[in-house]
Coordinates of C-alpha atoms in Angstrom, one line a residue:
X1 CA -20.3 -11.2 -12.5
X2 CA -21.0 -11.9 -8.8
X3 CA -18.0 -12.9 -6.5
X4 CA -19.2 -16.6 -6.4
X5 CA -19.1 -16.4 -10.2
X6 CA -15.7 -14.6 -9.9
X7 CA -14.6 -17.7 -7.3
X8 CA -15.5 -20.5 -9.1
X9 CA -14.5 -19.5 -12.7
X10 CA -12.4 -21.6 -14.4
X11 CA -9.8 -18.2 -15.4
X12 CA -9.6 -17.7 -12.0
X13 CA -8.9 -21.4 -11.1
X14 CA -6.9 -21.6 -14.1
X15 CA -4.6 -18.6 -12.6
X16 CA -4.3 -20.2 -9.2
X17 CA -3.8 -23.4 -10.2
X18 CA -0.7 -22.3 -12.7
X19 CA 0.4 -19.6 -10.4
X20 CA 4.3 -20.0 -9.8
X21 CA 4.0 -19.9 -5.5
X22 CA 6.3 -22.5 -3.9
X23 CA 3.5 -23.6 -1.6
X24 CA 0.9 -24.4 -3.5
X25 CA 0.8 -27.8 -3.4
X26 CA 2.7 -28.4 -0.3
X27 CA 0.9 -30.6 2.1
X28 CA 0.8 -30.8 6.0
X29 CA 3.0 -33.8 6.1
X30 CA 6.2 -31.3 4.9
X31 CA 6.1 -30.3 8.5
X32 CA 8.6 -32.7 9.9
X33 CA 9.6 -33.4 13.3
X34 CA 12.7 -31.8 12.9
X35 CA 11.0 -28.1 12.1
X36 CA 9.0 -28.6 14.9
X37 CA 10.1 -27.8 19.0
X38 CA 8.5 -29.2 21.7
X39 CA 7.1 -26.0 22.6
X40 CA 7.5 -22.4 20.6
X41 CA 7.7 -19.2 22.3
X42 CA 5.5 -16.9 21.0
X43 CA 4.3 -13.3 21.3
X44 CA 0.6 -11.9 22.4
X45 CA -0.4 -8.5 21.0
X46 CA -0.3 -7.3 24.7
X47 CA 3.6 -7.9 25.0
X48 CA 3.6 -11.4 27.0
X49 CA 4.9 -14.1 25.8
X50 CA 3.1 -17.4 25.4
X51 CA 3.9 -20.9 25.0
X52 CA 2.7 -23.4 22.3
X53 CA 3.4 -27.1 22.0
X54 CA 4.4 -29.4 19.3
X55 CA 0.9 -30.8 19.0
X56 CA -1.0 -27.8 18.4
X57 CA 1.6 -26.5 16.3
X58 CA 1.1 -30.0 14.2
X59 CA -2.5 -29.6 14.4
X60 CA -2.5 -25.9 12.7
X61 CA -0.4 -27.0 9.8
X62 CA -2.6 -30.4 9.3
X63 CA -5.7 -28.0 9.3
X64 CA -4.2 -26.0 6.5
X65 CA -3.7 -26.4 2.7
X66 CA -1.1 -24.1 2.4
X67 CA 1.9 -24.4 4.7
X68 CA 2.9 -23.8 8.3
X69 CA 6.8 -22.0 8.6
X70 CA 8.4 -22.6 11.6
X71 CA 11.8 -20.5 12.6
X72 CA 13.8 -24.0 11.3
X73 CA 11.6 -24.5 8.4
X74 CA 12.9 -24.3 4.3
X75 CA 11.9 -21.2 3.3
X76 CA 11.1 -19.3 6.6
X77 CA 14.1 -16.9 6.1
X78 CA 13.1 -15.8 2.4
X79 CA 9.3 -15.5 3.8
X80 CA 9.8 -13.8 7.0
X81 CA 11.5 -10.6 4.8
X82 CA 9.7 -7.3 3.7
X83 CA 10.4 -4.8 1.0
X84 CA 11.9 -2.3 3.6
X85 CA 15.2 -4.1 3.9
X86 CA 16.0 -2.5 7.4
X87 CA 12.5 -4.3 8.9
X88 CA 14.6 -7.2 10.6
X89 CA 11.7 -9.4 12.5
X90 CA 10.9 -13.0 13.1
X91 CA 7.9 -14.0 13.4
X92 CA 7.2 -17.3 15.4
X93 CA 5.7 -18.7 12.5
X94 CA 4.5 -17.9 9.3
X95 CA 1.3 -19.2 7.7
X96 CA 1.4 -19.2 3.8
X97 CA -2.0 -19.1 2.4
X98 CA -3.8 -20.8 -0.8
X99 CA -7.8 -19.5 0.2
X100 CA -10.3 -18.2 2.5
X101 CA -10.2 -21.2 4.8
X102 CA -6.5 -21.0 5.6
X103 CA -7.3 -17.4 6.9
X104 CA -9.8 -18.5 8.4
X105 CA -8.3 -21.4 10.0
X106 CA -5.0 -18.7 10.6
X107 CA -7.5 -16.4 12.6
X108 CA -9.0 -18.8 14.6
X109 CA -5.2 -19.7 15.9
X110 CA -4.4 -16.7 16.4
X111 CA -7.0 -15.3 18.4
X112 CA -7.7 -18.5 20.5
X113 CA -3.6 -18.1 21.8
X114 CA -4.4 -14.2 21.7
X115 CA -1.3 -13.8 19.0
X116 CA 0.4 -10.7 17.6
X117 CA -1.0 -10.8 14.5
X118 CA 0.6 -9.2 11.2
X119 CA -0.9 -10.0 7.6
X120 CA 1.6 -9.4 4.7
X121 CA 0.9 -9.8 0.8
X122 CA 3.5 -7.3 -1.0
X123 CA 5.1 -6.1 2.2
X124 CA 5.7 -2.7 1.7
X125 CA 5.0 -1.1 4.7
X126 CA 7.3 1.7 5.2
X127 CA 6.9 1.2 9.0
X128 CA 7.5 -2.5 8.9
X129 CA 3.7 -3.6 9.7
X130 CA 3.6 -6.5 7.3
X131 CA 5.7 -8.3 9.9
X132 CA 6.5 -9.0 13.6
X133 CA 8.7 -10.5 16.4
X134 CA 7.4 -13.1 18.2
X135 CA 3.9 -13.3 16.6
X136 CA 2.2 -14.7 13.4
X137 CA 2.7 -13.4 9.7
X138 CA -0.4 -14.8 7.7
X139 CA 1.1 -14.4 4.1
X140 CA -1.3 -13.7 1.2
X141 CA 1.1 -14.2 -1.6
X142 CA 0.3 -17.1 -2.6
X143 CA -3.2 -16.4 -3.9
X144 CA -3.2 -13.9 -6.4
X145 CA -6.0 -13.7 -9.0
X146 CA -8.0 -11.3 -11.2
X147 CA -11.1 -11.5 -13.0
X148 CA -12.2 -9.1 -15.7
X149 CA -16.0 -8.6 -16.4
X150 CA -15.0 -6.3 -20.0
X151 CA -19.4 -5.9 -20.0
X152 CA -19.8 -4.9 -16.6
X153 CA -16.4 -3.2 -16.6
X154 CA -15.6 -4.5 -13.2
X155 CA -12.7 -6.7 -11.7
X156 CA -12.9 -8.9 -9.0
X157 CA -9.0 -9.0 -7.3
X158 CA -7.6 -11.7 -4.7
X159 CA -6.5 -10.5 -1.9
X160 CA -3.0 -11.9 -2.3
X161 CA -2.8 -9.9 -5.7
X162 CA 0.3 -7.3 -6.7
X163 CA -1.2 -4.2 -8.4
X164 CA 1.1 -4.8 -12.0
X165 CA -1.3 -7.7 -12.2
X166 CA -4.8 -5.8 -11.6
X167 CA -3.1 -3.8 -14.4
X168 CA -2.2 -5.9 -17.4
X169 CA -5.4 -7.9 -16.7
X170 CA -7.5 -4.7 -16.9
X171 CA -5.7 -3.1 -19.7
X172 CA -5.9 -6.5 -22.0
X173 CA -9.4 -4.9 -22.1
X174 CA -8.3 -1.2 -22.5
X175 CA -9.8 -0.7 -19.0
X176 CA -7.8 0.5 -16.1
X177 CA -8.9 1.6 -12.1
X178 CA -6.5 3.7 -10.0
X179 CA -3.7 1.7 -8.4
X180 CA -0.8 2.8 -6.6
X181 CA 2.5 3.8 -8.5
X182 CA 4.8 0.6 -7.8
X183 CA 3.3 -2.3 -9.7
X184 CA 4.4 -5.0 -7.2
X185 CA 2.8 -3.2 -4.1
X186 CA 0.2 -5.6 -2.6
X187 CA -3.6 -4.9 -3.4
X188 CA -4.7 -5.3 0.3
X189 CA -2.7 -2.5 1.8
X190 CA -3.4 0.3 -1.2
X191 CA -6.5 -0.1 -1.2
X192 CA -7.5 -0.5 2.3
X193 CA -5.4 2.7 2.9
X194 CA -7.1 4.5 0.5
X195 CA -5.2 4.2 -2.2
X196 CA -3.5 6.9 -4.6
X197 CA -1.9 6.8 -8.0
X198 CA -1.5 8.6 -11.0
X199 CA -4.9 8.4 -12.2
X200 CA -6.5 10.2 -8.7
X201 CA -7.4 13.0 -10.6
X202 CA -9.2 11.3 -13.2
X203 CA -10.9 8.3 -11.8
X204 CA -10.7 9.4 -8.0
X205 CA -8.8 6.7 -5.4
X206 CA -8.7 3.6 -5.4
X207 CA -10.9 3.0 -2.5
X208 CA -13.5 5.5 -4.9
X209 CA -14.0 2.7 -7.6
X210 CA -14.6 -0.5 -4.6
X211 CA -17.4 -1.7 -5.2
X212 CA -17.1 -4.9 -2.7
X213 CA -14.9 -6.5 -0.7
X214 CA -15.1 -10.4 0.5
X215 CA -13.3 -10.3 4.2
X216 CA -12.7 -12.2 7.3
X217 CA -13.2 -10.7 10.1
X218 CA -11.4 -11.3 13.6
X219 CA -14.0 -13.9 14.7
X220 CA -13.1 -15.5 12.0
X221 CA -15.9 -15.5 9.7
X222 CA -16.2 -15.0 5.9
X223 CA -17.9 -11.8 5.2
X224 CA -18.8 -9.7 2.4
X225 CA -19.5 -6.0 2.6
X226 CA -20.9 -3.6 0.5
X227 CA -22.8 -0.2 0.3
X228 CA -26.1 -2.6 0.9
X229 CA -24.4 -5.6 2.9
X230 CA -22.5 -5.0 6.1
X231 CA -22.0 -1.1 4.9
X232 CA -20.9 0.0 7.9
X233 CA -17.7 -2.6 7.5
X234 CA -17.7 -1.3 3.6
X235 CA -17.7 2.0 5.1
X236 CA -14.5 1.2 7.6
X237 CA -12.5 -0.8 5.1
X238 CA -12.0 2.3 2.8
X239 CA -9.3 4.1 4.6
X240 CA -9.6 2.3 8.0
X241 CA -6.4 -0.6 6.9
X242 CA -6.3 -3.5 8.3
X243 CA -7.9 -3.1 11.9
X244 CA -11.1 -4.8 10.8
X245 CA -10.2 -8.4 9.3
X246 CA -8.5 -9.5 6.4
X247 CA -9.9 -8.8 2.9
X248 CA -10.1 -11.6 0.5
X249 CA -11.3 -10.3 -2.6
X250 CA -12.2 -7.1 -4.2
X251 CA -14.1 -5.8 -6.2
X252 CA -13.4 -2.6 -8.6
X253 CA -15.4 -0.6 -11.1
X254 CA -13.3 -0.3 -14.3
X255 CA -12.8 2.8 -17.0
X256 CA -12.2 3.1 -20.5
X257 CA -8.5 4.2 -21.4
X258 CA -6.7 3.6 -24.4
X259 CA -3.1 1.7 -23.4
X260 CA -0.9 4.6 -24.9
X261 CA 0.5 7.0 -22.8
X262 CA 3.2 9.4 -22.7
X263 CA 5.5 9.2 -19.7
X264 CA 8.8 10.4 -18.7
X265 CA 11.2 12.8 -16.7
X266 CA 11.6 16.5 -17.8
X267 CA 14.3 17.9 -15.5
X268 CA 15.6 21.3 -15.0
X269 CA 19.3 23.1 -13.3
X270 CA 19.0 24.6 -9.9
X271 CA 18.5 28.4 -11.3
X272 CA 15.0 27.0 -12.4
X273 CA 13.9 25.4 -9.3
X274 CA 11.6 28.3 -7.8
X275 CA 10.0 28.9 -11.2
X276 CA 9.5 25.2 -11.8
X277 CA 7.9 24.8 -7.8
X278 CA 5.9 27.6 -8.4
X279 CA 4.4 26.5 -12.2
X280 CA 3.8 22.9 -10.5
X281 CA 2.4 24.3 -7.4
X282 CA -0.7 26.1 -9.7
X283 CA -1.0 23.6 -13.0
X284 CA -0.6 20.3 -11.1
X285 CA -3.9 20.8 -9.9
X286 CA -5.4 22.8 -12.7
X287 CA -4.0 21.0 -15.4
X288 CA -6.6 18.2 -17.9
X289 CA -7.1 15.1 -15.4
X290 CA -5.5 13.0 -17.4
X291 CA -2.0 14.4 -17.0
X292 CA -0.6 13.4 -13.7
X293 CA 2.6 15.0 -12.7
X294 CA 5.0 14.7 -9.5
X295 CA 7.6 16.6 -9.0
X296 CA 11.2 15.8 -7.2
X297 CA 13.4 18.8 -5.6
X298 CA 16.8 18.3 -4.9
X299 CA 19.7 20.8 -4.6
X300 CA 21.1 19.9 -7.8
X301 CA 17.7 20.8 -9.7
X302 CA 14.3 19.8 -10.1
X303 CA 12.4 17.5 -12.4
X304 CA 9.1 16.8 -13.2
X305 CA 7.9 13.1 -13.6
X306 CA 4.8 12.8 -16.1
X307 CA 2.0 10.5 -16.9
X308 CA 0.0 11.7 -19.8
X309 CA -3.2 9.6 -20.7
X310 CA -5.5 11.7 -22.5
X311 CA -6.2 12.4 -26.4
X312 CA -2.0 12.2 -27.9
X313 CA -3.2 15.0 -30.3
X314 CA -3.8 17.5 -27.2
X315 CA -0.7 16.3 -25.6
X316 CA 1.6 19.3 -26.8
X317 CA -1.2 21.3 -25.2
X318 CA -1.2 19.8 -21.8
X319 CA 2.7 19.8 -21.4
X320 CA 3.2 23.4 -23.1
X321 CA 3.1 25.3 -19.6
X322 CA 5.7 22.4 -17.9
X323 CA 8.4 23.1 -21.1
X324 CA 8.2 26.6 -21.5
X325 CA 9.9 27.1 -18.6
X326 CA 13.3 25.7 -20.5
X327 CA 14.2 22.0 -19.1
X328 CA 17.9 20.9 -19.5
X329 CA 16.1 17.2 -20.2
X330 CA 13.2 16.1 -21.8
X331 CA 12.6 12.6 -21.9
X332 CA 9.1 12.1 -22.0
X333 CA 8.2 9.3 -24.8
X334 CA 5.2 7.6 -26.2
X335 CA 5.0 4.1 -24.2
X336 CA 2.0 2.4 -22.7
X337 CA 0.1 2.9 -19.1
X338 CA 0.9 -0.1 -17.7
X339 CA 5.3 0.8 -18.8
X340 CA 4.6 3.5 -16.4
X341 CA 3.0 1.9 -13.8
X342 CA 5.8 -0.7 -13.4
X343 CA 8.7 2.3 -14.3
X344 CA 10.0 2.7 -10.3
X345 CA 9.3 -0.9 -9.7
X346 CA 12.5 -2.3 -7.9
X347 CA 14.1 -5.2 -9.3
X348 CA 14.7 -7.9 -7.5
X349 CA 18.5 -8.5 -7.8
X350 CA 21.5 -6.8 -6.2
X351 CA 22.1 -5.1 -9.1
X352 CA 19.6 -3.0 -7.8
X353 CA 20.6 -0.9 -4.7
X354 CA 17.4 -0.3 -2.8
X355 CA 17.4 -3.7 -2.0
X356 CA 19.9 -3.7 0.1
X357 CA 19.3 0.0 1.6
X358 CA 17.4 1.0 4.8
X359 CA 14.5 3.3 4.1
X360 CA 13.1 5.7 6.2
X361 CA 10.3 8.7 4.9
X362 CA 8.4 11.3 6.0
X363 CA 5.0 12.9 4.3
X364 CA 2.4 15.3 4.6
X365 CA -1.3 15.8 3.1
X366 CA -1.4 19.8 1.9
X367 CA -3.8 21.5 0.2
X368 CA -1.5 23.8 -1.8
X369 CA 1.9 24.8 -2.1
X370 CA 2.3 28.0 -0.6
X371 CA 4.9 30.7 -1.7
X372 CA 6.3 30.4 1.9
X373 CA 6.5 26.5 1.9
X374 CA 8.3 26.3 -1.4
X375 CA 10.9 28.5 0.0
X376 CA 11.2 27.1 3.5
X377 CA 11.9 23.7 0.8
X378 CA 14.2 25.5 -1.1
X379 CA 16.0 26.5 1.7
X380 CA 16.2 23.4 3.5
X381 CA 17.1 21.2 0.4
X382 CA 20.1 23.8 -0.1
X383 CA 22.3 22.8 3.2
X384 CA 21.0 18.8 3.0
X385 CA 21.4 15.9 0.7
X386 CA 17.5 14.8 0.3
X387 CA 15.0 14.6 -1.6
X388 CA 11.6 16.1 -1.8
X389 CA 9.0 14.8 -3.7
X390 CA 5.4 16.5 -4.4
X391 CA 2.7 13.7 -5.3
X392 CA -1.1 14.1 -6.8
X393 CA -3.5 14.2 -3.8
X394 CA -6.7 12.6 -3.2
X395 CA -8.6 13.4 -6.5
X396 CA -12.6 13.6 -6.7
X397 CA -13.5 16.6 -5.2
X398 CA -17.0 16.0 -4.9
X399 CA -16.2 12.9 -2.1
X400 CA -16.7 14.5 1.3
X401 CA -14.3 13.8 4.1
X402 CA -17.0 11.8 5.5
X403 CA -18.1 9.7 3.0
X404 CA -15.6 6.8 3.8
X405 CA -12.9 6.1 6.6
X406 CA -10.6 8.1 4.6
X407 CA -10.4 11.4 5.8
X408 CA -8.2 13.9 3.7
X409 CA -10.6 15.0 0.6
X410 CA -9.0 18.5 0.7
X411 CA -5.3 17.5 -0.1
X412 CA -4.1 18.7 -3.3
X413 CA -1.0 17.2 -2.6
X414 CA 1.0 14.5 -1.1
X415 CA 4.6 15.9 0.3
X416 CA 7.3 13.2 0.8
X417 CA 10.9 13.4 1.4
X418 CA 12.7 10.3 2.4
X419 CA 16.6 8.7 2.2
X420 CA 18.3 5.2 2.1
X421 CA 21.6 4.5 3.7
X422 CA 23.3 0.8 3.2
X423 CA 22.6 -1.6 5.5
X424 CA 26.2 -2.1 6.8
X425 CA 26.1 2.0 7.6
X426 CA 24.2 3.4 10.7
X427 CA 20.8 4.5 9.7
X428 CA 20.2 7.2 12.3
X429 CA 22.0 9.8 10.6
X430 CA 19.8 9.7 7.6
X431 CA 16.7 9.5 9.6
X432 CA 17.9 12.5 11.4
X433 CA 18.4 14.0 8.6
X434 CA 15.0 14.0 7.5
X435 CA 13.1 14.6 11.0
X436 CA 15.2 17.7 11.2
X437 CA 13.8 19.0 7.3
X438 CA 10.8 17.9 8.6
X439 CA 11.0 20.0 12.2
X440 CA 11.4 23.2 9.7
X441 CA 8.8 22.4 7.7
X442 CA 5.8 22.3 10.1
X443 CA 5.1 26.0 10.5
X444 CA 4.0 25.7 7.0
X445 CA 2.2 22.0 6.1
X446 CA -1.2 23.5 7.4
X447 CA -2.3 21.1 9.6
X448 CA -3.2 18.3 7.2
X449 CA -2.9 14.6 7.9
X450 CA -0.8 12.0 6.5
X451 CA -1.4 9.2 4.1
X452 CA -0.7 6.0 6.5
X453 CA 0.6 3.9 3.2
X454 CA 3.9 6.5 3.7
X455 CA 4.1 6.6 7.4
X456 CA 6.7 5.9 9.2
X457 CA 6.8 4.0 12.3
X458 CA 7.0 7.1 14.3
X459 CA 3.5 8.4 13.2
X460 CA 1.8 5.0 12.4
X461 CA 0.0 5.4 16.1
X462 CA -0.7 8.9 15.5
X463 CA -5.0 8.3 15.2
X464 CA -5.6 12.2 15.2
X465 CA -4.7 11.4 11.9
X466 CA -8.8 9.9 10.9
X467 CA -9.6 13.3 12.1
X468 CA -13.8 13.8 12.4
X469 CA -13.8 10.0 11.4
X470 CA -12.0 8.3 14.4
X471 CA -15.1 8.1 16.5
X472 CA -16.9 6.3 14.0
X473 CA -13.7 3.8 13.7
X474 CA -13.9 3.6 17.1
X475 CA -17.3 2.1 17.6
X476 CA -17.0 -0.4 14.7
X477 CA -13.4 -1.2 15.8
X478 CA -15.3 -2.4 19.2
X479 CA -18.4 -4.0 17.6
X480 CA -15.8 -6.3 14.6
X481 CA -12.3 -6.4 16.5
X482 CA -12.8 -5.5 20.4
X483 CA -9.8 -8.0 21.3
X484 CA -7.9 -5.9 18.5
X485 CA -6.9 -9.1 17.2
X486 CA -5.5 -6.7 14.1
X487 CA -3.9 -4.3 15.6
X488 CA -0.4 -3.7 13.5
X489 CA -1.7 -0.9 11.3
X490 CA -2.6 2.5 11.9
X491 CA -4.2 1.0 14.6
X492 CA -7.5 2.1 16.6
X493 CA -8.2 1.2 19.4
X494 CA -11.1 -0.1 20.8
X495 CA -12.8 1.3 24.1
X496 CA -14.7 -2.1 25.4
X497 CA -12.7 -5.1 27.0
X498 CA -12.7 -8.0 24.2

């Protein structure tokens, strides 16, 4: 199916039109007097500030089909918020989207008053750049959508779409592509970032299984890129975020996968913690492709999360070298894929404390776990109250570094350590915390990168982090964005005056 098959379908029109978004069917009149100041004070990317007046605030929301939110506008406080709960920003206004032509009208707005520009669908960037002071937040939630193709095995996904959807719509089918591990994580800022989940090892990234992407770019036109249209913007997109438009749609090869799966912790005391670091450090990346295992170290003990998808009957087998080792817990059970995928989800109620906790994380692209780094973690964890996790890298190891914007084909593994502190409680002491672990840890990371989908603020800007790519970035960032119209991501910037 072609994306202008995929648009026009009536299951995908069917979705949209029954889709529970609070703005669908708002129109332009909602925008009262009363929400709207004479002029609004507003923020440029540079810095300055710039003024806009009633009547071309009025203007923008008659333009749109979704809806305009202004500061004093019903619903601007829910909207304006991210997943990160200690991201506190206001953005002049917020644009809620229902298609292409609301970005596109969005864009045009935005660049012709030279705004600061953030684009949000799931909002869960770590370092809070799904929002902004001062600027404009185009929103994406509102148009969600997949489309299956069970012949062609392919899925075309809206760019407003959470991944627990590209999940249950792929799996209906017993199909599945990789998607990141928190089901309602927004599609556009996985995939763009590359995109890593528990099925890396088997079916490679996410951004490994694109096949398209629909886009607008910063002049504001609708674009579609592919390895034999616009494939130097197909090129950028897969690892290069958001600096080169906005992507509308995507599309995904699909594999076969039956929807059991075994899944579950299998934890272990603190006298077990070397042998169990060591064991993960060699079968994590040795062991079938279909198991998937992380691994969490505290000072307490260590435990091994697992995500089994393979043949049940050579299950046992896979998971022999993991419990021989003596766990004090097993609770790995039979469930389904898509259980698993939506198993650290949080929920969104106050029952649930991380949503109403600061977060703050640290994380590192190595290419194996060293005897000397396991004990330098060991060590630290001892004296500190943190956690360290160790994720699945970057799977397909025939993908060369330079084969897409994505640059770290040689990590093995993801290292993460992060902590939460309540909202009414000073954060700095946390984040301390976890610079300092991090501080003792650098003699032995090797050099890698990091994987921007986990950065923090204080290493978003850090663009050594493309590596041999960033040249490359660099001249398409000047030939799609030279205004760097989209420039809060792991930005690049460009080198010619826009």
């Amino acid at each position: 199916m072609d994306r202008r098959s995929f648009l026009q379908s009536t299951a995908f029109t069917a979705f949209a039109a029954t889709a529970t978004t609070p703005w669908r069917y708002l129109s332009a009149a909602e925008l009262n007097d009363a929400e709207v100041p004479a002029t609004l004070s507003a923020m440029r990317g540079t810095g300055e500030h710039v003024t806009i007046s009633s009547g071309e605030l009025k203007d923008l929301a008659k333009a749109l089909r979704g809806r305009l939110l202004l500061p004093q506008s019903e619903g601007y406080e829910k909207a304006r918020h991210i997943q990160n709960p200690a991201i506190d920003k206001h953005p002049a206004m917020i644009v809620q989207v229902t298609g292409v032509v609301d970005i596109q009208t969005a864009v045009a707005f935005a660049r012709e008053h030279h705004l600061l520009v953030a684009v949000k669908c799931g909002g869960h960037s770590f370092s809070g750049q799904s929002t902004c002071d001062g600027g404009m937040m185009i929103d994406l939630s509102g148009i969600p959508g997949v489309r299956v193709d069970p012949a062609a095995k392919t899925a075309w996904v809206s760019g407003g779409t959470l991944l627990g959807l590209i999940d249950r719509e792929a799996m209906a089918h017993e199909l599945v592509t990789t998607m990141g591990t928190v089901s309602h994580t927004g599609v556009g800022g996985l995939v763009t970032g590359g995109g890593v989940g528990r099925l890396s090892r088997r079916f490679g990234m996410a951004i490994d299984n694109l096949l398209s992407v629909d886009m607008v770019t910063p002049d504001g036109k609708a674009v579609h890129a592919s390895a034999t249209e616009n494939a130097d913007l197909f090129w950028a997109v897969r690892g290069g975020g958001g600096n080169f438009g906005i992507v509308t749609a995507f599309e995904f090869q699909l594999h076969h996968m039956q929807r059991e799966a075994l899944g579950g912790p299998i934890l272990f005391g603190p006298e077990k913690s070397a042998d169990v670091i060591k064991m993960f450090a060699e079968y994590s990346v040795n062991a079938p492709v279909e198991l998937d295992l992380s691994l969490g170290y505290r000072r307490e003990g260590t435990t091994i999360v697992v995500c089994y998808t393979g043949d049940m009957k050579d299950a046992d087998k896979a998971l022999a070298p993991i419990r021989k080792l003596g766990p004090t817990s097993d609770k790995v059970a039979a469930t389904t894929y898509v259980d698993i995928q939506r198993s650290g989800d949080m929920k969104a109620t106050s029952a649930d404390p991380r949503m109403t906790m600061g977060q703050y994380m640290k994380a590192r692209f190595i290419e194996r776990i060293t005897p000397d780094l396991a004990k330098a973690v060991a060590d630290a964890v001892a004296k500190r109250n943190l956690t360290v996790n160790f994720a699945g890298g970057c799977g397909m190891r025939g993908v060369k570094a330079t084969d897409t914007a994505f640059t770290h084909r040689y990590a093995r593994h993801n290292m993460l350590c992060g902590t939460g502190w309540k909202l009414s409680e000073d954060g700095a002491g946390p984040m301390k915390n976890v610079r300092d672990f991090w501080n003792e840890m650098e003699p032995y990371l090797g050099g890698g990168g990091f994987y921007f989908n986990d950065a923090p603020t204080d290493a978003i800007m850090d663009n050594s982090n493309y590596r041999e790519n960033y040249p490359r970035l660099v001249q398409l960032k000047n030939k799609y964005d030279p205004g760097n119209l989209f420039r809060l991501n792991a930005n690049i910037l460009p080198t010619v005056k826009g």
